[in-house]
mmCIF file of C-alpha atoms in Angstrom:
data_model
loop_
_atom_site.group_PDB
_atom_site.id
_atom_site.type_symbol
_atom_site.label_atom_id
_atom_site.label_comp_id
_atom_site.label_asym_id
_atom_site.label_seq_id
_atom_site.Cartn_x
_atom_site.Cartn_y
_atom_site.Cartn_z
ATOM 1 C CA UNK A 712 24.373 -19.109 13.832
ATOM 2 C CA UNK A 713 23.453 -16.043 15.866
ATOM 3 C CA UNK A 714 19.995 -15.873 14.260
ATOM 4 C CA UNK A 715 19.351 -19.496 15.227
ATOM 5 C CA UNK A 716 19.997 -18.647 18.893
ATOM 6 C CA UNK A 717 17.523 -15.769 18.796
ATOM 7 C CA UNK A 718 13.905 -16.489 19.650
ATOM 8 C CA UNK A 719 11.281 -16.044 16.977
ATOM 9 C CA UNK A 720 9.895 -13.023 18.836
ATOM 10 C CA UNK A 721 13.276 -11.285 18.735
ATOM 11 C CA UNK A 722 13.902 -12.243 15.115
ATOM 12 C CA UNK A 723 10.523 -10.909 13.983
ATOM 13 C CA UNK A 724 10.969 -7.709 15.980
ATOM 14 C CA UNK A 725 14.486 -7.098 14.656
ATOM 15 C CA UNK A 726 13.540 -7.830 11.041
ATOM 16 C CA UNK A 727 10.447 -5.614 11.155
ATOM 17 C CA UNK A 728 12.341 -2.835 12.938
ATOM 18 C CA UNK A 729 15.065 -3.050 10.278
ATOM 19 C CA UNK A 730 12.449 -2.814 7.524
ATOM 20 C CA UNK A 731 10.835 0.180 9.244
ATOM 21 C CA UNK A 732 14.237 1.844 9.616
ATOM 22 C CA UNK A 733 15.202 1.278 5.975
ATOM 23 C CA UNK A 734 11.826 2.432 4.663
ATOM 24 C CA UNK A 735 11.868 5.506 6.920
ATOM 25 C CA UNK A 736 15.426 6.318 5.887
ATOM 26 C CA UNK A 737 14.649 5.923 2.187
ATOM 27 C CA UNK A 738 11.516 8.032 2.577
ATOM 28 C CA UNK A 739 13.493 10.699 4.431
ATOM 29 C CA UNK A 740 16.163 10.797 1.735
ATOM 30 C CA UNK A 741 13.574 11.113 -1.009
ATOM 31 C CA UNK A 742 11.646 13.738 0.966
ATOM 32 C CA UNK A 743 14.865 15.658 1.620
ATOM 33 C CA UNK A 744 15.738 15.603 -2.073
ATOM 34 C CA UNK A 745 12.269 16.860 -2.980
ATOM 35 C CA UNK A 746 12.507 19.531 -0.301
ATOM 36 C CA UNK A 747 15.859 20.765 -1.607
ATOM 37 C CA UNK A 748 14.504 20.805 -5.142
ATOM 38 C CA UNK A 749 11.425 22.680 -4.010
ATOM 39 C CA UNK A 750 13.591 25.200 -2.128
ATOM 40 C CA UNK A 751 15.756 25.806 -5.196
ATOM 41 C CA UNK A 752 12.704 26.123 -7.427
ATOM 42 C CA UNK A 753 11.171 28.640 -5.039
ATOM 43 C CA UNK A 754 14.346 30.732 -4.996
ATOM 44 C CA UNK A 755 14.681 30.432 -8.756
ATOM 45 C CA UNK A 756 11.150 31.786 -9.268
ATOM 46 C CA UNK A 757 11.834 34.596 -6.815
ATOM 47 C CA UNK A 758 15.188 35.475 -8.412
ATOM 48 C CA UNK A 759 13.717 35.447 -11.918
ATOM 49 C CA UNK A 760 10.914 37.742 -10.822
ATOM 50 C CA UNK A 761 13.354 40.115 -9.108
ATOM 51 C CA UNK A 762 15.834 40.104 -12.011
ATOM 52 C CA UNK A 763 13.144 40.726 -14.612
ATOM 53 C CA UNK A 764 11.619 43.481 -12.458
ATOM 54 C CA UNK A 765 15.017 45.214 -12.155
ATOM 55 C CA UNK A 766 15.626 44.813 -15.888
ATOM 56 C CA UNK A 767 12.244 46.400 -16.651
ATOM 57 C CA UNK A 768 12.421 49.343 -14.223
ATOM 58 C CA UNK A 769 12.238 52.617 -16.210
ATOM 59 C CA UNK A 770 14.533 54.295 -13.661
ATOM 60 C CA UNK A 771 17.197 51.689 -14.263
ATOM 61 C CA UNK A 772 16.806 51.934 -18.052
ATOM 62 C CA UNK A 773 17.049 55.724 -17.992
ATOM 63 C CA UNK A 774 20.103 55.564 -15.739
ATOM 64 C CA UNK A 775 22.045 53.768 -18.452
ATOM 65 C CA UNK A 776 22.194 57.135 -20.299
ATOM 66 C CA UNK A 777 23.593 58.984 -17.254
ATOM 67 C CA UNK A 778 27.219 59.852 -16.851
ATOM 68 C CA UNK A 779 27.297 57.868 -13.572
ATOM 69 C CA UNK A 780 24.608 55.132 -13.844
ATOM 70 C CA UNK A 781 25.687 53.569 -10.544
ATOM 71 C CA UNK A 782 24.611 56.663 -8.614
ATOM 72 C CA UNK A 783 20.982 55.884 -9.504
ATOM 73 C CA UNK A 784 21.099 52.113 -9.884
ATOM 74 C CA UNK A 785 23.064 51.149 -6.734
ATOM 75 C CA UNK A 786 20.517 52.459 -4.162
ATOM 76 C CA UNK A 787 17.625 50.850 -6.069
ATOM 77 C CA UNK A 788 19.457 47.518 -6.329
ATOM 78 C CA UNK A 789 20.252 47.478 -2.612
ATOM 79 C CA UNK A 790 16.683 48.236 -1.603
ATOM 80 C CA UNK A 791 15.436 45.414 -3.837
ATOM 81 C CA UNK A 792 18.138 43.026 -2.542
ATOM 82 C CA UNK A 793 17.264 43.603 1.086
ATOM 83 C CA UNK A 794 13.544 43.443 0.445
ATOM 84 C CA UNK A 795 13.911 40.171 -1.482
ATOM 85 C CA UNK A 796 16.276 38.619 1.078
ATOM 86 C CA UNK A 797 18.830 37.817 -1.614
ATOM 87 C CA UNK A 798 22.623 37.843 -1.515
ATOM 88 C CA UNK A 799 23.092 40.349 -4.320
ATOM 89 C CA UNK A 800 21.485 42.302 -7.146
ATOM 90 C CA UNK A 801 24.093 43.275 -9.731
ATOM 91 C CA UNK A 802 23.377 45.431 -12.780
ATOM 92 C CA UNK A 803 26.068 45.638 -15.490
ATOM 93 C CA UNK A 804 26.314 47.180 -18.940
ATOM 94 C CA UNK A 805 26.968 45.379 -22.204
ATOM 95 C CA UNK A 806 30.685 45.382 -21.465
ATOM 96 C CA UNK A 807 30.157 43.687 -18.125
ATOM 97 C CA UNK A 808 30.934 46.744 -16.015
ATOM 98 C CA UNK A 809 29.025 46.722 -12.736
ATOM 99 C CA UNK A 810 26.624 49.513 -11.851
ATOM 100 C CA UNK A 811 25.606 47.885 -8.550
ATOM 101 C CA UNK A 812 27.030 45.437 -6.040
ATOM 102 C CA UNK A 813 26.581 44.616 -2.308
ATOM 103 C CA UNK A 814 30.194 45.725 -1.908
ATOM 104 C CA UNK A 815 30.343 49.293 -3.328
ATOM 105 C CA UNK A 816 34.057 48.905 -3.928
ATOM 106 C CA UNK A 817 33.247 46.406 -6.675
ATOM 107 C CA UNK A 818 31.198 48.946 -8.639
ATOM 108 C CA UNK A 819 32.917 49.887 -11.884
ATOM 109 C CA UNK A 820 34.737 46.589 -12.096
ATOM 110 C CA UNK A 821 34.070 43.914 -14.667
ATOM 111 C CA UNK A 822 31.788 41.105 -13.576
ATOM 112 C CA UNK A 823 33.635 37.962 -12.404
ATOM 113 C CA UNK A 824 31.506 35.486 -14.326
ATOM 114 C CA UNK A 825 30.729 35.095 -18.005
ATOM 115 C CA UNK A 826 27.822 37.389 -19.058
ATOM 116 C CA UNK A 827 27.610 36.094 -22.631
ATOM 117 C CA UNK A 828 24.352 34.162 -22.156
ATOM 118 C CA UNK A 829 22.213 37.070 -20.918
ATOM 119 C CA UNK A 830 23.954 39.442 -23.382
ATOM 120 C CA UNK A 831 22.800 37.075 -26.146
ATOM 121 C CA UNK A 832 19.227 37.623 -25.017
ATOM 122 C CA UNK A 833 18.827 34.381 -23.080
ATOM 123 C CA UNK A 834 18.091 33.785 -19.378
ATOM 124 C CA UNK A 835 20.745 31.957 -17.395
ATOM 125 C CA UNK A 836 19.964 29.881 -14.293
ATOM 126 C CA UNK A 837 22.708 28.001 -12.468
ATOM 127 C CA UNK A 838 25.473 27.896 -9.891
ATOM 128 C CA UNK A 839 28.620 29.956 -10.342
ATOM 129 C CA UNK A 840 31.412 31.239 -8.134
ATOM 130 C CA UNK A 841 31.759 35.001 -7.975
ATOM 131 C CA UNK A 842 33.268 37.637 -5.695
ATOM 132 C CA UNK A 843 30.899 36.732 -2.829
ATOM 133 C CA UNK A 844 31.379 32.990 -3.195
ATOM 134 C CA UNK A 845 29.468 30.155 -4.836
ATOM 135 C CA UNK A 846 25.872 31.166 -5.456
ATOM 136 C CA UNK A 847 22.642 29.968 -7.072
ATOM 137 C CA UNK A 848 21.890 32.763 -9.554
ATOM 138 C CA UNK A 849 19.709 34.062 -12.370
ATOM 139 C CA UNK A 850 20.917 36.381 -15.121
ATOM 140 C CA UNK A 851 18.535 38.195 -17.479
ATOM 141 C CA UNK A 852 19.183 40.650 -20.323
ATOM 142 C CA UNK A 853 18.313 44.354 -19.963
ATOM 143 C CA UNK A 854 16.773 45.760 -23.130
ATOM 144 C CA UNK A 855 16.132 49.335 -24.214
ATOM 145 C CA UNK A 856 12.948 50.549 -25.804
ATOM 146 C CA UNK A 857 14.046 49.129 -29.154
ATOM 147 C CA UNK A 858 14.638 45.648 -27.665
ATOM 148 C CA UNK A 859 18.389 45.911 -27.934
ATOM 149 C CA UNK A 860 20.364 44.279 -25.117
ATOM 150 C CA UNK A 861 22.185 47.045 -23.254
ATOM 151 C CA UNK A 862 23.190 45.165 -20.091
ATOM 152 C CA UNK A 863 22.462 42.393 -17.635
ATOM 153 C CA UNK A 864 20.722 42.009 -14.297
ATOM 154 C CA UNK A 865 22.162 39.253 -12.094
ATOM 155 C CA UNK A 866 20.385 38.113 -8.932
ATOM 156 C CA UNK A 867 21.484 35.302 -6.612
ATOM 157 C CA UNK A 868 21.713 33.705 -3.198
ATOM 158 C CA UNK A 869 24.815 32.109 -1.726
ATOM 159 C CA UNK A 870 24.888 28.324 -1.701
ATOM 160 C CA UNK A 871 25.949 28.451 1.948
ATOM 161 C CA UNK A 872 22.799 30.376 2.849
ATOM 162 C CA UNK A 873 20.700 28.023 0.759
ATOM 163 C CA UNK A 874 22.230 25.025 2.547
ATOM 164 C CA UNK A 875 21.643 26.622 5.943
ATOM 165 C CA UNK A 876 17.981 27.140 5.165
ATOM 166 C CA UNK A 877 17.697 23.586 3.842
ATOM 167 C CA UNK A 878 19.379 22.218 6.978
ATOM 168 C CA UNK A 879 17.013 24.203 9.175
ATOM 169 C CA UNK A 880 14.063 22.751 7.302
ATOM 170 C CA UNK A 881 15.473 19.243 7.814
ATOM 171 C CA UNK A 882 14.908 19.420 11.570
ATOM 172 C CA UNK A 883 11.177 18.803 11.316
ATOM 173 C CA UNK A 884 11.760 16.122 8.674
ATOM 174 C CA UNK A 885 14.227 14.249 10.876
ATOM 175 C CA UNK A 886 11.856 14.597 13.828
ATOM 176 C CA UNK A 887 9.059 13.131 11.744
ATOM 177 C CA UNK A 888 11.332 10.270 10.643
ATOM 178 C CA UNK A 889 12.292 9.472 14.232
ATOM 179 C CA UNK A 890 8.650 9.547 15.326
ATOM 180 C CA UNK A 891 7.721 7.247 12.432
ATOM 181 C CA UNK A 892 10.546 4.874 13.352
ATOM 182 C CA UNK A 893 9.447 4.756 17.010
ATOM 183 C CA UNK A 894 5.830 4.117 16.060
ATOM 184 C CA UNK A 895 7.036 1.521 13.570
ATOM 185 C CA UNK A 896 9.004 -0.348 16.254
ATOM 186 C CA UNK A 897 6.001 -0.349 18.585
ATOM 187 C CA UNK A 898 3.822 -1.515 15.700
ATOM 188 C CA UNK A 899 6.335 -4.268 14.934
ATOM 189 C CA UNK A 900 6.214 -5.431 18.539
ATOM 190 C CA UNK A 901 2.416 -5.535 18.393
ATOM 191 C CA UNK A 902 2.420 -7.495 15.108
ATOM 192 C CA UNK A 903 5.022 -9.872 16.556
ATOM 193 C CA UNK A 904 2.844 -10.567 19.584
ATOM 194 C CA UNK A 905 -0.146 -11.289 17.316
ATOM 195 C CA UNK A 906 1.905 -13.686 15.177
ATOM 196 C CA UNK A 907 3.206 -15.442 18.285
ATOM 197 C CA UNK A 908 -0.335 -15.937 19.565
ATOM 198 C CA UNK A 909 -1.452 -17.285 16.189
ATOM 199 C CA UNK A 910 1.299 -19.934 16.245
ATOM 200 C CA UNK A 911 0.761 -20.746 19.953
ATOM 201 C CA UNK A 912 4.128 -19.348 20.977
ATOM 202 C CA UNK A 913 6.069 -22.019 19.087
ATOM 203 C CA UNK A 914 9.617 -21.519 17.864
ATOM 204 C CA UNK A 915 10.589 -22.237 14.215
ATOM 205 C CA UNK A 916 12.324 -25.536 15.036
ATOM 206 C CA UNK A 917 9.269 -26.659 16.981
ATOM 207 C CA UNK A 918 6.982 -25.772 14.079
ATOM 208 C CA UNK A 919 9.274 -27.614 11.643
ATOM 209 C CA UNK A 920 9.302 -30.688 13.904
ATOM 210 C CA UNK A 921 5.513 -30.635 14.219
ATOM 211 C CA UNK A 922 5.039 -30.338 10.458
ATOM 212 C CA UNK A 923 7.535 -33.119 9.797
ATOM 213 C CA UNK A 924 5.938 -35.402 12.384
ATOM 214 C CA UNK A 925 2.479 -34.634 11.072
ATOM 215 C CA UNK A 926 3.501 -35.400 7.499
ATOM 216 C CA UNK A 927 5.209 -38.641 8.552
ATOM 217 C CA UNK A 928 2.317 -39.760 10.741
ATOM 218 C CA UNK A 929 -0.445 -38.623 8.427
ATOM 219 C CA UNK A 930 0.900 -40.216 5.273
ATOM 220 C CA UNK A 931 2.048 -43.326 7.111
ATOM 221 C CA UNK A 932 -1.445 -44.131 8.353
ATOM 222 C CA UNK A 933 -3.350 -46.978 6.750
ATOM 223 C CA UNK A 934 -6.518 -45.123 7.754
ATOM 224 C CA UNK A 935 -7.705 -42.382 5.404
ATOM 225 C CA UNK A 936 -7.929 -38.834 6.807
ATOM 226 C CA UNK A 937 -9.788 -35.986 5.089
ATOM 227 C CA UNK A 938 -10.269 -32.535 6.656
ATOM 228 C CA UNK A 939 -12.822 -30.080 5.288
ATOM 229 C CA UNK A 940 -13.072 -26.363 6.112
ATOM 230 C CA UNK A 941 -16.179 -24.315 6.802
ATOM 231 C CA UNK A 942 -16.647 -23.594 3.097
ATOM 232 C CA UNK A 943 -16.803 -27.300 2.253
ATOM 233 C CA UNK A 944 -13.328 -27.392 0.686
ATOM 234 C CA UNK A 945 -10.814 -30.140 1.366
ATOM 235 C CA UNK A 946 -7.859 -28.717 3.287
ATOM 236 C CA UNK A 947 -6.006 -31.917 4.159
ATOM 237 C CA UNK A 948 -5.941 -35.425 2.693
ATOM 238 C CA UNK A 949 -3.452 -38.225 3.238
ATOM 239 C CA UNK A 950 -2.239 -40.870 0.802
ATOM 240 C CA UNK A 951 -4.548 -43.604 2.118
ATOM 241 C CA UNK A 952 -7.677 -41.462 1.641
ATOM 242 C CA UNK A 953 -6.581 -40.503 -1.879
ATOM 243 C CA UNK A 954 -6.043 -44.199 -2.685
ATOM 244 C CA UNK A 955 -9.510 -45.123 -1.407
ATOM 245 C CA UNK A 956 -11.057 -42.395 -3.555
ATOM 246 C CA UNK A 957 -8.963 -43.318 -6.597
ATOM 247 C CA UNK A 958 -7.582 -39.792 -6.906
ATOM 248 C CA UNK A 959 -4.241 -38.034 -6.568
ATOM 249 C CA UNK A 960 -3.733 -36.289 -3.208
ATOM 250 C CA UNK A 961 -2.495 -33.098 -4.890
ATOM 251 C CA UNK A 962 -5.682 -32.896 -6.986
ATOM 252 C CA UNK A 963 -7.897 -33.219 -3.896
ATOM 253 C CA UNK A 964 -6.386 -30.262 -2.047
ATOM 254 C CA UNK A 965 -8.861 -27.383 -2.280
ATOM 255 C CA UNK A 966 -11.484 -29.444 -4.130
ATOM 256 C CA UNK A 967 -15.153 -29.388 -3.183
ATOM 257 C CA UNK A 968 -15.864 -32.152 -0.658
ATOM 258 C CA UNK A 969 -19.387 -32.720 -1.984
ATOM 259 C CA UNK A 970 -18.079 -33.350 -5.516
ATOM 260 C CA UNK A 971 -15.218 -35.620 -4.467
ATOM 261 C CA UNK A 972 -16.732 -37.678 -1.634
ATOM 262 C CA UNK A 973 -20.170 -38.442 -3.011
ATOM 263 C CA UNK A 974 -23.499 -38.462 -1.197
ATOM 264 C CA UNK A 975 -22.848 -41.202 1.385
ATOM 265 C CA UNK A 976 -19.505 -39.895 2.637
ATOM 266 C CA UNK A 977 -20.745 -36.280 2.559
ATOM 267 C CA UNK A 978 -23.704 -37.332 4.731
ATOM 268 C CA UNK A 979 -21.350 -38.996 7.220
ATOM 269 C CA UNK A 980 -19.126 -35.916 7.188
ATOM 270 C CA UNK A 981 -22.034 -33.539 7.745
ATOM 271 C CA UNK A 982 -24.039 -35.518 10.300
ATOM 272 C CA UNK A 983 -21.157 -37.138 12.156
ATOM 273 C CA UNK A 984 -20.725 -40.844 12.850
ATOM 274 C CA UNK A 985 -18.698 -41.702 15.929
ATOM 275 C CA UNK A 986 -19.283 -45.477 15.771
ATOM 276 C CA UNK A 987 -18.594 -45.765 12.056
ATOM 277 C CA UNK A 988 -20.807 -46.431 9.061
ATOM 278 C CA UNK A 989 -20.033 -48.977 6.291
ATOM 279 C CA UNK A 990 -19.750 -47.306 2.904
ATOM 280 C CA UNK A 991 -18.807 -48.873 -0.428
ATOM 281 C CA UNK A 992 -16.502 -46.656 -2.489
ATOM 282 C CA UNK A 993 -15.440 -48.245 -5.747
ATOM 283 C CA UNK A 994 -13.870 -51.606 -4.930
ATOM 284 C CA UNK A 995 -13.329 -50.685 -1.282
ATOM 285 C CA UNK A 996 -15.573 -51.469 1.656
ATOM 286 C CA UNK A 997 -14.896 -48.569 4.057
ATOM 287 C CA UNK A 998 -16.014 -47.769 7.580
ATOM 288 C CA UNK A 999 -16.426 -43.978 7.741
ATOM 289 C CA UNK A 1000 -16.323 -41.949 10.963
ATOM 290 C CA UNK A 1001 -16.646 -38.196 11.374
ATOM 291 C CA UNK A 1002 -16.880 -35.557 14.101
ATOM 292 C CA UNK A 1003 -19.502 -33.767 12.009
ATOM 293 C CA UNK A 1004 -20.231 -30.023 12.112
ATOM 294 C CA UNK A 1005 -23.583 -29.497 10.521
ATOM 295 C CA UNK A 1006 -25.001 -26.020 11.032
ATOM 296 C CA UNK A 1007 -28.630 -26.320 9.932
ATOM 297 C CA UNK A 1008 -27.576 -27.932 6.695
ATOM 298 C CA UNK A 1009 -25.149 -25.124 6.002
ATOM 299 C CA UNK A 1010 -21.366 -25.097 6.143
ATOM 300 C CA UNK A 1011 -19.241 -28.150 6.862
ATOM 301 C CA UNK A 1012 -16.052 -28.128 8.888
ATOM 302 C CA UNK A 1013 -14.960 -31.568 10.089
ATOM 303 C CA UNK A 1014 -12.545 -34.463 9.730
ATOM 304 C CA UNK A 1015 -13.510 -37.712 8.018
ATOM 305 C CA UNK A 1016 -11.735 -40.961 8.956
ATOM 306 C CA UNK A 1017 -11.870 -43.902 6.539
ATOM 307 C CA UNK A 1018 -10.832 -47.428 7.462
ATOM 308 C CA UNK A 1019 -10.535 -50.079 4.759
ATOM 309 C CA UNK A 1020 -12.446 -53.267 5.650
ATOM 310 C CA UNK A 1021 -12.311 -54.762 2.168
ATOM 311 C CA UNK A 1022 -10.009 -57.655 3.125
ATOM 312 C CA UNK A 1023 -11.938 -58.350 6.317
ATOM 313 C CA UNK A 1024 -15.175 -58.295 4.339
ATOM 314 C CA UNK A 1025 -13.725 -60.782 1.877
ATOM 315 C CA UNK A 1026 -12.617 -63.045 4.729
ATOM 316 C CA UNK A 1027 -16.066 -62.891 6.326
ATOM 317 C CA UNK A 1028 -17.672 -63.737 2.997
ATOM 318 C CA UNK A 1029 -15.334 -66.684 2.533
ATOM 319 C CA UNK A 1030 -16.042 -67.944 6.056
ATOM 320 C CA UNK A 1031 -19.769 -67.557 5.530
ATOM 321 C CA UNK A 1032 -19.515 -69.397 2.215
ATOM 322 C CA UNK A 1033 -17.490 -72.190 3.835
ATOM 323 C CA UNK A 1034 -20.031 -72.469 6.669
ATOM 324 C CA UNK A 1035 -22.836 -72.674 4.130
ATOM 325 C CA UNK A 1036 -21.048 -75.400 2.208
ATOM 326 C CA UNK A 1037 -20.421 -77.374 5.374
ATOM 327 C CA UNK A 1038 -24.056 -76.968 6.439
ATOM 328 C CA UNK A 1039 -25.248 -78.039 2.994
ATOM 329 C CA UNK A 1040 -23.006 -81.045 2.981
ATOM 330 C CA UNK A 1041 -24.143 -81.983 6.421
ATOM 331 C CA UNK A 1042 -27.723 -81.830 5.261
ATOM 332 C CA UNK A 1043 -27.608 -82.924 1.646
ATOM 333 C CA UNK A 1044 -24.050 -83.724 0.783
ATOM 334 C CA UNK A 1045 -21.638 -86.566 1.429
ATOM 335 C CA UNK A 1046 -20.464 -87.048 5.022
ATOM 336 C CA UNK A 1047 -16.846 -87.374 5.845
ATOM 337 C CA UNK A 1048 -15.451 -90.778 4.793
ATOM 338 C CA UNK A 1049 -17.919 -91.272 1.922
ATOM 339 C CA UNK A 1050 -17.214 -90.728 -1.742
ATOM 340 C CA UNK A 1051 -19.637 -88.879 -3.980
ATOM 341 C CA UNK A 1052 -18.635 -91.102 -6.891
ATOM 342 C CA UNK A 1053 -19.315 -94.268 -4.929
ATOM 343 C CA UNK A 1054 -22.572 -92.780 -3.661
ATOM 344 C CA UNK A 1055 -23.690 -92.232 -7.246
ATOM 345 C CA UNK A 1056 -22.882 -95.877 -8.045
ATOM 346 C CA UNK A 1057 -24.863 -97.032 -5.014
ATOM 347 C CA UNK A 1058 -27.852 -94.931 -6.115
ATOM 348 C CA UNK A 1059 -27.634 -96.411 -9.625
ATOM 349 C CA UNK A 1060 -27.391 -99.968 -8.317
ATOM 350 C CA UNK A 1061 -30.333 -99.413 -5.953
ATOM 351 C CA UNK A 1062 -32.372 -97.864 -8.762
ATOM 352 C CA UNK A 1063 -31.844 -101.032 -10.815
ATOM 353 C CA UNK A 1064 -33.671 -103.148 -8.202
ATOM 354 C CA UNK A 1065 -37.074 -102.854 -6.593
ATOM 355 C CA UNK A 1066 -35.252 -103.124 -3.297
ATOM 356 C CA UNK A 1067 -31.955 -104.525 -2.124
ATOM 357 C CA UNK A 1068 -29.955 -105.369 0.933
ATOM 358 C CA UNK A 1069 -26.489 -104.102 1.761
ATOM 359 C CA UNK A 1070 -25.050 -107.515 0.832
ATOM 360 C CA UNK A 1071 -26.678 -107.406 -2.597
ATOM 361 C CA UNK A 1072 -25.478 -103.855 -3.317
ATOM 362 C CA UNK A 1073 -21.985 -104.803 -2.108
ATOM 363 C CA UNK A 1074 -21.934 -107.773 -4.462
ATOM 364 C CA UNK A 1075 -23.168 -105.605 -7.367
ATOM 365 C CA UNK A 1076 -20.532 -102.934 -6.841
ATOM 366 C CA UNK A 1077 -17.761 -105.173 -5.562
ATOM 367 C CA UNK A 1078 -17.508 -103.356 -2.271
ATOM 368 C CA UNK A 1079 -17.828 -104.670 1.267
ATOM 369 C CA UNK A 1080 -21.210 -105.144 2.894
ATOM 370 C CA UNK A 1081 -20.240 -102.678 5.614
ATOM 371 C CA UNK A 1082 -19.352 -99.934 3.098
ATOM 372 C CA UNK A 1083 -22.525 -100.524 1.135
ATOM 373 C CA UNK A 1084 -24.553 -100.338 4.373
ATOM 374 C CA UNK A 1085 -22.992 -96.927 5.237
ATOM 375 C CA UNK A 1086 -23.965 -95.471 1.844
ATOM 376 C CA UNK A 1087 -27.479 -96.931 2.084
ATOM 377 C CA UNK A 1088 -27.956 -95.594 5.615
ATOM 378 C CA UNK A 1089 -26.818 -92.148 4.417
ATOM 379 C CA UNK A 1090 -29.394 -92.215 1.633
ATOM 380 C CA UNK A 1091 -32.067 -93.252 4.091
ATOM 381 C CA UNK A 1092 -31.163 -90.518 6.595
ATOM 382 C CA UNK A 1093 -31.158 -87.947 3.801
ATOM 383 C CA UNK A 1094 -34.646 -89.066 2.730
ATOM 384 C CA UNK A 1095 -33.498 -90.330 -0.618
ATOM 385 C CA UNK A 1096 -34.101 -93.997 0.251
ATOM 386 C CA UNK A 1097 -36.634 -95.927 2.314
ATOM 387 C CA UNK A 1098 -35.496 -98.483 4.843
ATOM 388 C CA UNK A 1099 -37.716 -101.612 5.510
ATOM 389 C CA UNK A 1100 -37.314 -104.833 7.525
ATOM 390 C CA UNK A 1101 -37.677 -108.285 5.886
ATOM 391 C CA UNK A 1102 -39.103 -110.855 8.330
ATOM 392 C CA UNK A 1103 -39.158 -113.699 5.791
ATOM 393 C CA UNK A 1104 -35.586 -114.644 6.523
ATOM 394 C CA UNK A 1105 -34.546 -117.045 9.211
ATOM 395 C CA UNK A 1106 -33.246 -115.515 12.385
ATOM 396 C CA UNK A 1107 -33.178 -111.790 12.768
ATOM 397 C CA UNK A 1108 -35.062 -109.714 10.153
ATOM 398 C CA UNK A 1109 -32.830 -108.263 7.420
ATOM 399 C CA UNK A 1110 -32.845 -104.613 6.309
ATOM 400 C CA UNK A 1111 -33.755 -103.786 2.770
ATOM 401 C CA UNK A 1112 -33.602 -100.437 0.942
ATOM 402 C CA UNK A 1113 -35.379 -98.879 -2.010
ATOM 403 C CA UNK A 1114 -35.169 -95.435 -3.561
ATOM 404 C CA UNK A 1115 -37.709 -92.942 -2.411
ATOM 405 C CA UNK A 1116 -40.545 -92.818 -4.949
ATOM 406 C CA UNK A 1117 -39.729 -96.216 -6.490
ATOM 407 C CA UNK A 1118 -42.736 -98.596 -6.802
#
């Protein structure tokens, strides 16, 4: 509910800032872990080198045969400890009795931790708690000239000192993390502004409404709509256009316009046709219009509009056919009120005589003189019969008819 009240700008900024924070934090944790490991490895290498150097010093080896070995070993161990910046350098015999210690009062006492590993000839590396506290230490065996283990050399640094050094080294790491987070937030704000410009500053609900309205309007149109990008690929097609082309709309998305539309529609698309050009596609008679975007015969990037005039074309054809029939009938056919069957009978009766009057044809066909006269006059006006006047009768001359071409 809260997220819906936030603007898209704020949502994008918060989400990106959160991602930057989490990534920076994870990176810092990993870097800190690697730094601690590196610090321990560095101290381990230093402690091993110091311990092995002490164990191999001829002065230390010779001192093991003295009545008071600590008198010789203690000063040497302290000098090495201070020079190496370590917490302690302890040398003990095979019984675990110390010959050196940072606290001289501990000399002569038994070591506080188990010396069995170095006395067995192995090197020990690990954390143990001794008289000075918990420390990260290395223990190595001390061997005489014959290789026999005669004591141990233990070197270490307190965990507290190790942690202090690690904490001090974290300052620059935390500073770097904070700087990265700040730059990340500013970068997020910049990316957010770019995204907002790309979507014309619209909010998500506005974008959803536009998409929904576009889908409803586009697919509800009876007119076909096809949009093509600069590479000549179809980027948008509605249901009407897919129906005109006899294809599925999903199959047309991303297809090559030249392959799908054919030569005529591609020409309209490329050249543009504001008024509309009739094009026959399958069983459809379409009027195609296009904005056109020809660039010297190169890339296409336009919208093609297709309007189906198939039904109108059929109506026009029917009207034209009806007009032709009417015109033919008016010229050669049977006028209104006359029967083609009766006309044929009149023609047959007239053909049976050299000539005849309307009364004679009426008597032959058993129709009235007036009806026979209408059929005969129609034949005469159509040029199929010849009309003549007979002056041999008393009174007014009568009209006689004979078929055209009859002798």
